[in-house]
XYZ file of C-alpha atoms in Angstrom:
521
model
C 111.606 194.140 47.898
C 110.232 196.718 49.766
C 112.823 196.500 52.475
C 115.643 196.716 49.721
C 113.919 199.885 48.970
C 113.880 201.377 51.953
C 117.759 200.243 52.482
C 118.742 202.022 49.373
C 116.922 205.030 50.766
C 118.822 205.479 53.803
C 122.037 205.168 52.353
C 121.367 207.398 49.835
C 120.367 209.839 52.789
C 123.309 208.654 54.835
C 125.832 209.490 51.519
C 124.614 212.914 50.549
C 124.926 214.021 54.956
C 128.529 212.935 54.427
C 128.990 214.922 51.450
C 127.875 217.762 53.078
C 130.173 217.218 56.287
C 133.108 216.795 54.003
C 132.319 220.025 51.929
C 131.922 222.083 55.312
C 134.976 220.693 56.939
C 137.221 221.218 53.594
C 140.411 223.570 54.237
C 140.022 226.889 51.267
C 143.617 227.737 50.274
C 144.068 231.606 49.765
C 146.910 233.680 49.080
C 150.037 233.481 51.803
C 150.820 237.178 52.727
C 154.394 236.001 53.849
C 156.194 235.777 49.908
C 159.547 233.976 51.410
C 157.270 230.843 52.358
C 154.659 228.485 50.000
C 150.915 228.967 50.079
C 149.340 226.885 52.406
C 148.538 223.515 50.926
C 146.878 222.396 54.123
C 149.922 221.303 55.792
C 153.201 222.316 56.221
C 156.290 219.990 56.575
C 158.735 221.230 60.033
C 161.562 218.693 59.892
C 164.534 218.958 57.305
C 165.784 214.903 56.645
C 168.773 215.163 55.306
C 170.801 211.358 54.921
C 174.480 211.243 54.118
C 176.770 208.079 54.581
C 177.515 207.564 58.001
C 176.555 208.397 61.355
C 178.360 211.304 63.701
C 181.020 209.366 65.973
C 180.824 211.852 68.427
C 179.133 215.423 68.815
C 181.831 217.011 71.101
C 183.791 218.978 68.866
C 187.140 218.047 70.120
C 186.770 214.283 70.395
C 186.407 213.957 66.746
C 187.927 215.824 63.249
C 186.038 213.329 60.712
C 183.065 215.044 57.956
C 179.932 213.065 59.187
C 180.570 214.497 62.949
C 181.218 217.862 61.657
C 178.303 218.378 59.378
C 175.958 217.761 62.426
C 177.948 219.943 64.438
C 178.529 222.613 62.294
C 174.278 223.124 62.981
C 174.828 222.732 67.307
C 177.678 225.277 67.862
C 179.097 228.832 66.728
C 182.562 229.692 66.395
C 184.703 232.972 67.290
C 185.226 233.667 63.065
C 183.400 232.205 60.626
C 184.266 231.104 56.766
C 181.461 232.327 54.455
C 180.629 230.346 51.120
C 183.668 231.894 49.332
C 186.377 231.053 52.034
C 186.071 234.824 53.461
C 186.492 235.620 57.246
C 182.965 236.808 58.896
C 182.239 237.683 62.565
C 180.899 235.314 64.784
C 180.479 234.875 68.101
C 183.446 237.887 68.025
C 182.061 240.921 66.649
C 185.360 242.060 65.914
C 189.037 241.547 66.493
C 192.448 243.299 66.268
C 195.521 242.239 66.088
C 197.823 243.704 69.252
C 201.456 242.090 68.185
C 203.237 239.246 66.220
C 201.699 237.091 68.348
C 198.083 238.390 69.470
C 194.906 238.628 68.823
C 192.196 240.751 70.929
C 188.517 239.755 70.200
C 185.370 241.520 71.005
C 182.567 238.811 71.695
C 179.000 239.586 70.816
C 176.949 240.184 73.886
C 173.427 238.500 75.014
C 174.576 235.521 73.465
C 172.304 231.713 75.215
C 173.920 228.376 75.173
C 171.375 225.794 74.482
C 171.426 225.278 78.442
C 170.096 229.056 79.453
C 173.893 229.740 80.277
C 175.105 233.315 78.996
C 177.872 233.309 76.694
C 181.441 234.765 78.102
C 185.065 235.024 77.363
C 185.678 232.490 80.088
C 183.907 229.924 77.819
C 186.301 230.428 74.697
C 189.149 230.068 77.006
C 187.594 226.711 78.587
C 187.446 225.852 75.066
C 190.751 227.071 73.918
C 192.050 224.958 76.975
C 190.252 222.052 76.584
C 190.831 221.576 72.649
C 194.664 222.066 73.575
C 194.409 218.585 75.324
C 192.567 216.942 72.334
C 194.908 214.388 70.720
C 192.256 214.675 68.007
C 191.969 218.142 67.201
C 194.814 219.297 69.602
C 196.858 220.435 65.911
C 194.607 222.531 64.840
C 194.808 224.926 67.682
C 198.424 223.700 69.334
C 200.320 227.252 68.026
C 198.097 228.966 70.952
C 199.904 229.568 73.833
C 197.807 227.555 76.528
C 199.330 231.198 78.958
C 198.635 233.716 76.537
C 195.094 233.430 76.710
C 193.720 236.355 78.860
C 190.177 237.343 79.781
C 189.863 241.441 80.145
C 186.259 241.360 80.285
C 183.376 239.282 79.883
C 182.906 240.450 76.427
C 186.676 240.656 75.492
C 189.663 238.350 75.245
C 193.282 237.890 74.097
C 194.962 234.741 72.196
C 198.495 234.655 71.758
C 200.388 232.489 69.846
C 203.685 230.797 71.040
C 205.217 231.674 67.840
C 204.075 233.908 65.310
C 200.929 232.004 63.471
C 199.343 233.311 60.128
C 196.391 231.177 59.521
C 195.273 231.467 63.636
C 191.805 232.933 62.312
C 191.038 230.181 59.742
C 191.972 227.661 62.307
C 189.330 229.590 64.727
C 186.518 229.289 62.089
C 187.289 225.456 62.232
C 184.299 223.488 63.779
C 186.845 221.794 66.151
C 187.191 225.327 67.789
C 183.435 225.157 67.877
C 182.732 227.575 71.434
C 181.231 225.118 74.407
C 179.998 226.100 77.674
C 181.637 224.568 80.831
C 178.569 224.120 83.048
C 177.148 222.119 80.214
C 181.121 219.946 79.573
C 181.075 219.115 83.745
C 177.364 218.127 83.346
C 177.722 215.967 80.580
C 180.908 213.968 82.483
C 182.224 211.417 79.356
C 178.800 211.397 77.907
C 178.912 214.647 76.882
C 179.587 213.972 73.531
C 175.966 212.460 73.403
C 174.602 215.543 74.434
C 176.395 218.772 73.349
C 174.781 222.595 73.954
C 176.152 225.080 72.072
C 174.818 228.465 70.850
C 174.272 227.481 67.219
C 170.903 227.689 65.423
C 169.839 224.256 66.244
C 169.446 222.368 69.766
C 170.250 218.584 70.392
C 167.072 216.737 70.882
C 168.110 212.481 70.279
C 170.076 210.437 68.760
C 169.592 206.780 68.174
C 173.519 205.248 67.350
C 173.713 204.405 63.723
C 170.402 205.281 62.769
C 169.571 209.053 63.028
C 170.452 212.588 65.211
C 167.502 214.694 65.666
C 168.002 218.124 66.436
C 165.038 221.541 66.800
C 164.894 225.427 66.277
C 166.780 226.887 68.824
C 163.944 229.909 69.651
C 166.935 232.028 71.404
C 169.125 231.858 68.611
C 171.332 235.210 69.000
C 171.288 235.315 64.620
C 169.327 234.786 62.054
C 166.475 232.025 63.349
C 166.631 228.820 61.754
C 163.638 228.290 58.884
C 162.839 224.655 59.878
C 161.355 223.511 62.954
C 163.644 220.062 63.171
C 166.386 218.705 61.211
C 167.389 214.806 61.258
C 170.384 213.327 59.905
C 169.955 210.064 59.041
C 172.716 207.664 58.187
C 172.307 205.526 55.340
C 175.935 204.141 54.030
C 174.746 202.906 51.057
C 174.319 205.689 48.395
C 171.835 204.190 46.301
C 169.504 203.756 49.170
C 170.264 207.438 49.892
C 169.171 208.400 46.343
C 166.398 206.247 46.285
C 165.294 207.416 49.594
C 165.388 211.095 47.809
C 163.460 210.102 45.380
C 160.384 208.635 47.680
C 160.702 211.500 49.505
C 161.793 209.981 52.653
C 164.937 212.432 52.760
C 165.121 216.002 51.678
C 168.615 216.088 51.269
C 171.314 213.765 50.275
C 175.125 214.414 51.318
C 177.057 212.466 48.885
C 176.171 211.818 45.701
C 177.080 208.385 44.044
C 178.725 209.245 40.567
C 176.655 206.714 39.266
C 173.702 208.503 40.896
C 174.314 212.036 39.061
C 172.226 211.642 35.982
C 169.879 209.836 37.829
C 168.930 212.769 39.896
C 169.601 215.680 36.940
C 166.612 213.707 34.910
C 164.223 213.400 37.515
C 161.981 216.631 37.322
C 161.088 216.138 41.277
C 164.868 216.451 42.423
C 168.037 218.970 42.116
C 171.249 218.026 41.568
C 174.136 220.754 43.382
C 177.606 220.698 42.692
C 180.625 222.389 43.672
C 184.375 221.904 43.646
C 185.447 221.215 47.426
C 188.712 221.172 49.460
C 189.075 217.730 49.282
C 191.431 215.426 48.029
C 191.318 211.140 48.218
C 193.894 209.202 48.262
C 195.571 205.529 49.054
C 197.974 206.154 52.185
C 200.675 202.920 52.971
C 201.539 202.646 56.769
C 205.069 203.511 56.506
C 205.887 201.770 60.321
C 205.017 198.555 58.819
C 207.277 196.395 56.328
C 207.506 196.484 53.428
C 206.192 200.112 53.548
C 208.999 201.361 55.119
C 211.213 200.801 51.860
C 210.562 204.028 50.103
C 210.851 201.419 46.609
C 207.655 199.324 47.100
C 206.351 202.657 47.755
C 206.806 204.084 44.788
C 206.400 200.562 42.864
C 202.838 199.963 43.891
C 201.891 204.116 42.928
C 203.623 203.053 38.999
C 201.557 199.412 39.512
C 198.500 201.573 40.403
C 196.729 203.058 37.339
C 194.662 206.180 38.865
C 193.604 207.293 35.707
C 191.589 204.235 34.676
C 190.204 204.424 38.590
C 189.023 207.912 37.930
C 187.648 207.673 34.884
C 185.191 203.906 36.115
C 184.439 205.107 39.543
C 184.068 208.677 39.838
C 182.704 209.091 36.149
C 183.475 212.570 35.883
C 183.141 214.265 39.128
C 185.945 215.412 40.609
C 189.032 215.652 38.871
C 192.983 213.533 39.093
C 195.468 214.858 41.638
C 198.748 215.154 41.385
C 199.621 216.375 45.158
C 197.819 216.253 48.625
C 196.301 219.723 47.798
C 193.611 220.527 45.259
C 193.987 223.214 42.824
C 191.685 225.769 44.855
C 194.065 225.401 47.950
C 196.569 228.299 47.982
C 200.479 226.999 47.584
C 198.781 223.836 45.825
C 202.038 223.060 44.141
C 200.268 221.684 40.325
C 203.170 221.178 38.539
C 204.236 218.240 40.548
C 204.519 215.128 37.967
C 201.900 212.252 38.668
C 203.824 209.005 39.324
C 203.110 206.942 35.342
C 201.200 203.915 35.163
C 204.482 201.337 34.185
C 203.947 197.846 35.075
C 207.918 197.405 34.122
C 209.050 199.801 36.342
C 207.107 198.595 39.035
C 208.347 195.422 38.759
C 211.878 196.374 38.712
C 211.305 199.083 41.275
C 209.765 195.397 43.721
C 212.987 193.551 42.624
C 215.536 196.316 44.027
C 213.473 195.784 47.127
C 214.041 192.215 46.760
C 210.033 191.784 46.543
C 209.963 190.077 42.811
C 207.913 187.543 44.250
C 205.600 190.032 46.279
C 203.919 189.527 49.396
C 200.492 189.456 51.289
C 198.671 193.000 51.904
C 195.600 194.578 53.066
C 193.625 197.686 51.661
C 191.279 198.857 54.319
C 188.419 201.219 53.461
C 184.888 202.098 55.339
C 181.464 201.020 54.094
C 181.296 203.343 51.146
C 180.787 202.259 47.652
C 182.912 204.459 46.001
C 185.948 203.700 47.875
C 185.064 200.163 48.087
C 185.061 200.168 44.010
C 188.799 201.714 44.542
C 190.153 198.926 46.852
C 189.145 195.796 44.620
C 190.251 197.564 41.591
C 193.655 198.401 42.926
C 193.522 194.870 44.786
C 193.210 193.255 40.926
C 196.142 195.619 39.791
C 198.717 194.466 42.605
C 198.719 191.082 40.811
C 200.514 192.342 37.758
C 203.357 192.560 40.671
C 202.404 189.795 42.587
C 200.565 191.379 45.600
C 197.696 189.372 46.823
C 196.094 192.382 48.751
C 192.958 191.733 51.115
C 189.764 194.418 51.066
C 189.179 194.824 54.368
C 185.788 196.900 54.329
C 185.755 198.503 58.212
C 182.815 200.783 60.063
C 183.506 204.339 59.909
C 184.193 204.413 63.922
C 186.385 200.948 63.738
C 188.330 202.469 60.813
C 188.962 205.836 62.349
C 190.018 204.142 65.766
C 191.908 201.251 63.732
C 193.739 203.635 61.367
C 194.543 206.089 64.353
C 196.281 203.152 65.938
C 198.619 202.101 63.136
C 196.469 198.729 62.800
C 196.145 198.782 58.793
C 198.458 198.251 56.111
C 197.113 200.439 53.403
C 194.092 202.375 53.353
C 191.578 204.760 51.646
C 190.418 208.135 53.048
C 190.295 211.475 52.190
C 191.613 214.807 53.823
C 189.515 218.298 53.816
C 191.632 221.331 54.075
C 188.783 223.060 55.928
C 190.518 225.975 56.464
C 191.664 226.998 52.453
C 195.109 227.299 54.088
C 197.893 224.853 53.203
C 199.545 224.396 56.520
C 196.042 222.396 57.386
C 196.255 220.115 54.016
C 199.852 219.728 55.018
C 200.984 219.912 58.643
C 198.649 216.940 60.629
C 198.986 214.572 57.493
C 202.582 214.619 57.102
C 204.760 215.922 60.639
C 206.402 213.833 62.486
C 204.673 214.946 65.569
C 200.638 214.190 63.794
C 200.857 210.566 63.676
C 197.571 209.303 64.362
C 194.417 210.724 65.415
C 195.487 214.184 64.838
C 195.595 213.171 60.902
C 199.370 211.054 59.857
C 197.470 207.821 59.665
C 200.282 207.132 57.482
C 202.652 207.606 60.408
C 205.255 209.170 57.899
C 208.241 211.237 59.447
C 210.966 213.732 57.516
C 213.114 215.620 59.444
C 212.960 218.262 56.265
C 209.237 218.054 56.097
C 209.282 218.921 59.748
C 211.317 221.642 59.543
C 209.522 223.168 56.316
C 206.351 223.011 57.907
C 207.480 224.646 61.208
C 209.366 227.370 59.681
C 206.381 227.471 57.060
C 203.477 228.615 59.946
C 205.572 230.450 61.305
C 206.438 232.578 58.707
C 203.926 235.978 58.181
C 205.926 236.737 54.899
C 203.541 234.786 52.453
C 206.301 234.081 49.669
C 208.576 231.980 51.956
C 205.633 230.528 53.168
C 204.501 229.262 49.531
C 207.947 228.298 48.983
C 208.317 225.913 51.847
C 205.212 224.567 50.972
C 205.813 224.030 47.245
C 208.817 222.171 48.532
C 206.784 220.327 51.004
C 204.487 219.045 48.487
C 208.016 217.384 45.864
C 209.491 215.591 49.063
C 205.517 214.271 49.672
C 205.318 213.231 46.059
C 209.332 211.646 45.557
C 208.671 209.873 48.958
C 205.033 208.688 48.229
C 203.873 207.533 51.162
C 200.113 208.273 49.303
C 198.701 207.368 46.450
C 197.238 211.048 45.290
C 193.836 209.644 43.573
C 191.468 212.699 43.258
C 190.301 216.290 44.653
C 186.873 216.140 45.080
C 183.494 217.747 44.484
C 180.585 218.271 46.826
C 177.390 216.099 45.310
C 174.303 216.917 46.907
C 170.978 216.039 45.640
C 167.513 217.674 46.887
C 164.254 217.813 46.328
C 163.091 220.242 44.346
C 160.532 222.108 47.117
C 163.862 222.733 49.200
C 164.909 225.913 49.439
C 167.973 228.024 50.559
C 170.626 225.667 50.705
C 174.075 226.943 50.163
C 177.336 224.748 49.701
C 180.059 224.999 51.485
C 183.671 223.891 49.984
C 184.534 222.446 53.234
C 181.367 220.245 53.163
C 180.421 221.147 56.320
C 177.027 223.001 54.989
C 175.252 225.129 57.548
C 170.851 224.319 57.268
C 169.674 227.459 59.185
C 168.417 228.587 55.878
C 166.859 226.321 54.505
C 162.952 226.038 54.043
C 160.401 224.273 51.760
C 158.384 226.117 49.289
């Protein structure tokens, strides 16, 4: 008994020492002096997580034009002009620029400027990059009207771009992130794996990446701007966007890209999270490889958009967000031509349309799509609606880098993607998706050709009078919509969901949303 005594003694002692440590060692919070940033809880969180549905296929800028590249590269490199929030040209890494003739362009780069690498940025690395992206078959289009001899170097800090033909949206096209500025020490260095380790001069460095799983990237400390706010962002990739939002919810990501419609009330009634939302440049759609038969018979075309009900899609998959389109450009897109007349849901005149073609009977399809759940919803529903016309149509459900590669070769029949007029202007919703010379990688996955098309579009960018510029386009848009080689589904909406403690994020229409300023309060 005694002994027990004595035990309970000791750790009575032994408890009230370890009270004391703890109350000595405990952290006092007090008032933070610095009003943009949270009081000090007793630790502060340095790395941004933000998940959205797939991972980057490649971080060079011109081996790639798809959203999940570009929304990690968008945070690695600068461009000459930038596109603010509201679609307005900024400076970038040019200070200024004037225009010298129909065809020129003189820009005035901003000086003291570090790549990621310690290399000093120069007009001889915009016209490596001007160069370079000229012999992208990926992004090639969106800088092709430079004139690969009209690019000359007067200084360091100053350089003219010419055009081969006059150009009017050359400045949009030069806020694009496949004109993203690289330096050439870093392109030689990185031989063909440079794409798995990019410099550039933008507010965040490459650090890792692990393939399919997550990019991490840190503060660039000799950012020539405004310092990033975070120490480290990661992108993670998680394709399904329920596991995105629950991952938001646990607090294992900060930020989700993407938003399941499903998802949106979800995240609007849960006090720890923020739901952001914001019409984009997007627009979805169902494209038909025109090489292959029986797409090339402008008919079955046009019989499988009556056989397709969109509205009915609309309304069960994207509940709400987003709204119907009746062309490839969304309203927000200038020369968006919305009086063009949405092909009716008519079972009969599909059907009669199919027997023209001498296809009563139908045939054996496939409807590709990537790993997301949204567009997966799309295929089988539109698979279930071919049978009123006797289409037996496959889902084929393809990863993001298969699908781009597969589509890109002409290996699909039909397919589901969308298109991002990153630029606001209509010759980029218009020119790689439906000239003759695009097919491909460079964005006519549908590998549709019209010699009038062609020579609207031409005459169209190169045109500085903006009425017959609008009216080629408007005309564009009826031949696109009386030829049908799409499906126009919806434009879209960026969906983002946060946690509530993030702060200073800004949306971007293109969806390519720069994280410099964001913190957590």
């Amino acid at each position: 008994m005694k002994k027990n005594k004595k035990l309970l003694m000791l750790l009575s002692m032994i408890l009230a020492f370890a009270l004391i440590v703890v109350g000595c060692g405990k952290t006092t919070t007090t008032d933070n002096p610095d009003t943009d940033q949270p009081k000090d809880t007793g630790s502060v969180k340095d790395t941004l997580v933000v998940a959205q549905n797939s991972d980057a296929k490649t971080l060079d800028p011109h081996g790639t034009n798809d959203n999940a590249s570009s929304r990690v590269i968008k945070q690695i490199y600068d461009t000459l002009v930038v596109q603010d929030e509201n679609m307005e040209l900024q400076p970038g890494l040019a200070e200024s620029w004037e225009k010298i003739d129909d065809l020129t362009f003189e820009f005035k780069l901003k000086q003291g400027v570090k790549f990621h690498n310690g290399e000093e940025f120069k007009a001889s690395d915009v016209k490596f990059t001007l160069l370079r992206a000229l012999e992208s078959p990926h992004v090639g289009h969106i800088v092709g009207a430079i004139n690969k001899d009209g690019i000359e170097i007067v200084d360091d800090y100053t350089i003219r771009i010419a055009t081969t033909e006059p150009f009017a949206p050359l400045l949009s096209h030069l806020a694009h992130t496949a004109s993203s500025i690289l330096n050439e020490k870093a392109v030689t260095d990185g031989g063909n794996d440079y794409g798995q380790k990019p410099v550039g001069t933008g507010p965040f460095k490459f650090e890792s990446w692990v393939n399919g799983d997550e990019i991490n990237l840190a503060k660039f400390e000799g950012y020539h701007g405004e310092k990033a706010k975070v120490e480290k962002v990661k992108f993670r990739s998680i394709s399904e966007a329920t596991n995105r939002t629950i991952n938001l919810e646990t607090g294992e990501v900060d930020i989700i890209y993407d938003v399941l419609p499903t998802d949106v009330k979800r995240i609007e009634e849960d006090k720890d999270l923020v739901l952001m939302r914001q019409e984009n440049l997007s627009t979805t759609y169902i494209g038909f490889n025109v090489q292959k038969k029986p797409f090339d018979d402008v008919r079955v075309r046009q019989a499988i958009n009556h056989a397709v009900d969109v509205d009915s899609i609309i309304e069960a998959v994207m509940q709400g967000v987003g709204e119907l389109a009746n062309g490839p450009l969304g309203p927000n897109v200038w020369a968006s031509n919305q009086k063009l007349v949405p092909y009716e849901y008519n079972v009969e005149k599909a059907k009669e349309l199919m027997k023209e073609a001498g296809l009563e009977n139908g045939f054996k399809t496939s409807i590709w799509t990537n790993d997301s759940k949204v567009r997966m919803d799309i295929a089988e529903i539109v698979q279930n609606q071919l049978k009123a016309i006797n289409i037996e149509a496959e889902v084929k459900v393809v990863e993001w880098g298969a699908y781009l590669d597969g589509t890109a070769k002409g290996e699909h029949d039909m397919f589901i993607l969308g298109w991002v007029t990153v630029t606001g202007d209509p010759d980029y919703g218009l020119y790689p998706l439906f000239h003759s010379s695009q097919f491909g990688d460079a964005g006519n996955r549908t590998f549709y050709g019209n010699a009038k098309i062609d020579e609207l579009l031409d005459k169209a960018r190169r045109s500085t009078d903006q009425a017959e510029r609008e009216k080629a386009y408007l005309e564009v848009q009826e031949i696109v919509r009386d030829d049908a080689p799409w499906i126009f589904l919806n434009n879209g909406e960026n969906v983002e969901g946060l946690r509530s403690n993030v702060k200073g994020f800004v949306q971007h229409p293109a969806g390519h949303h720069r994280l410099g300023s964001v913190y957590f309060e």
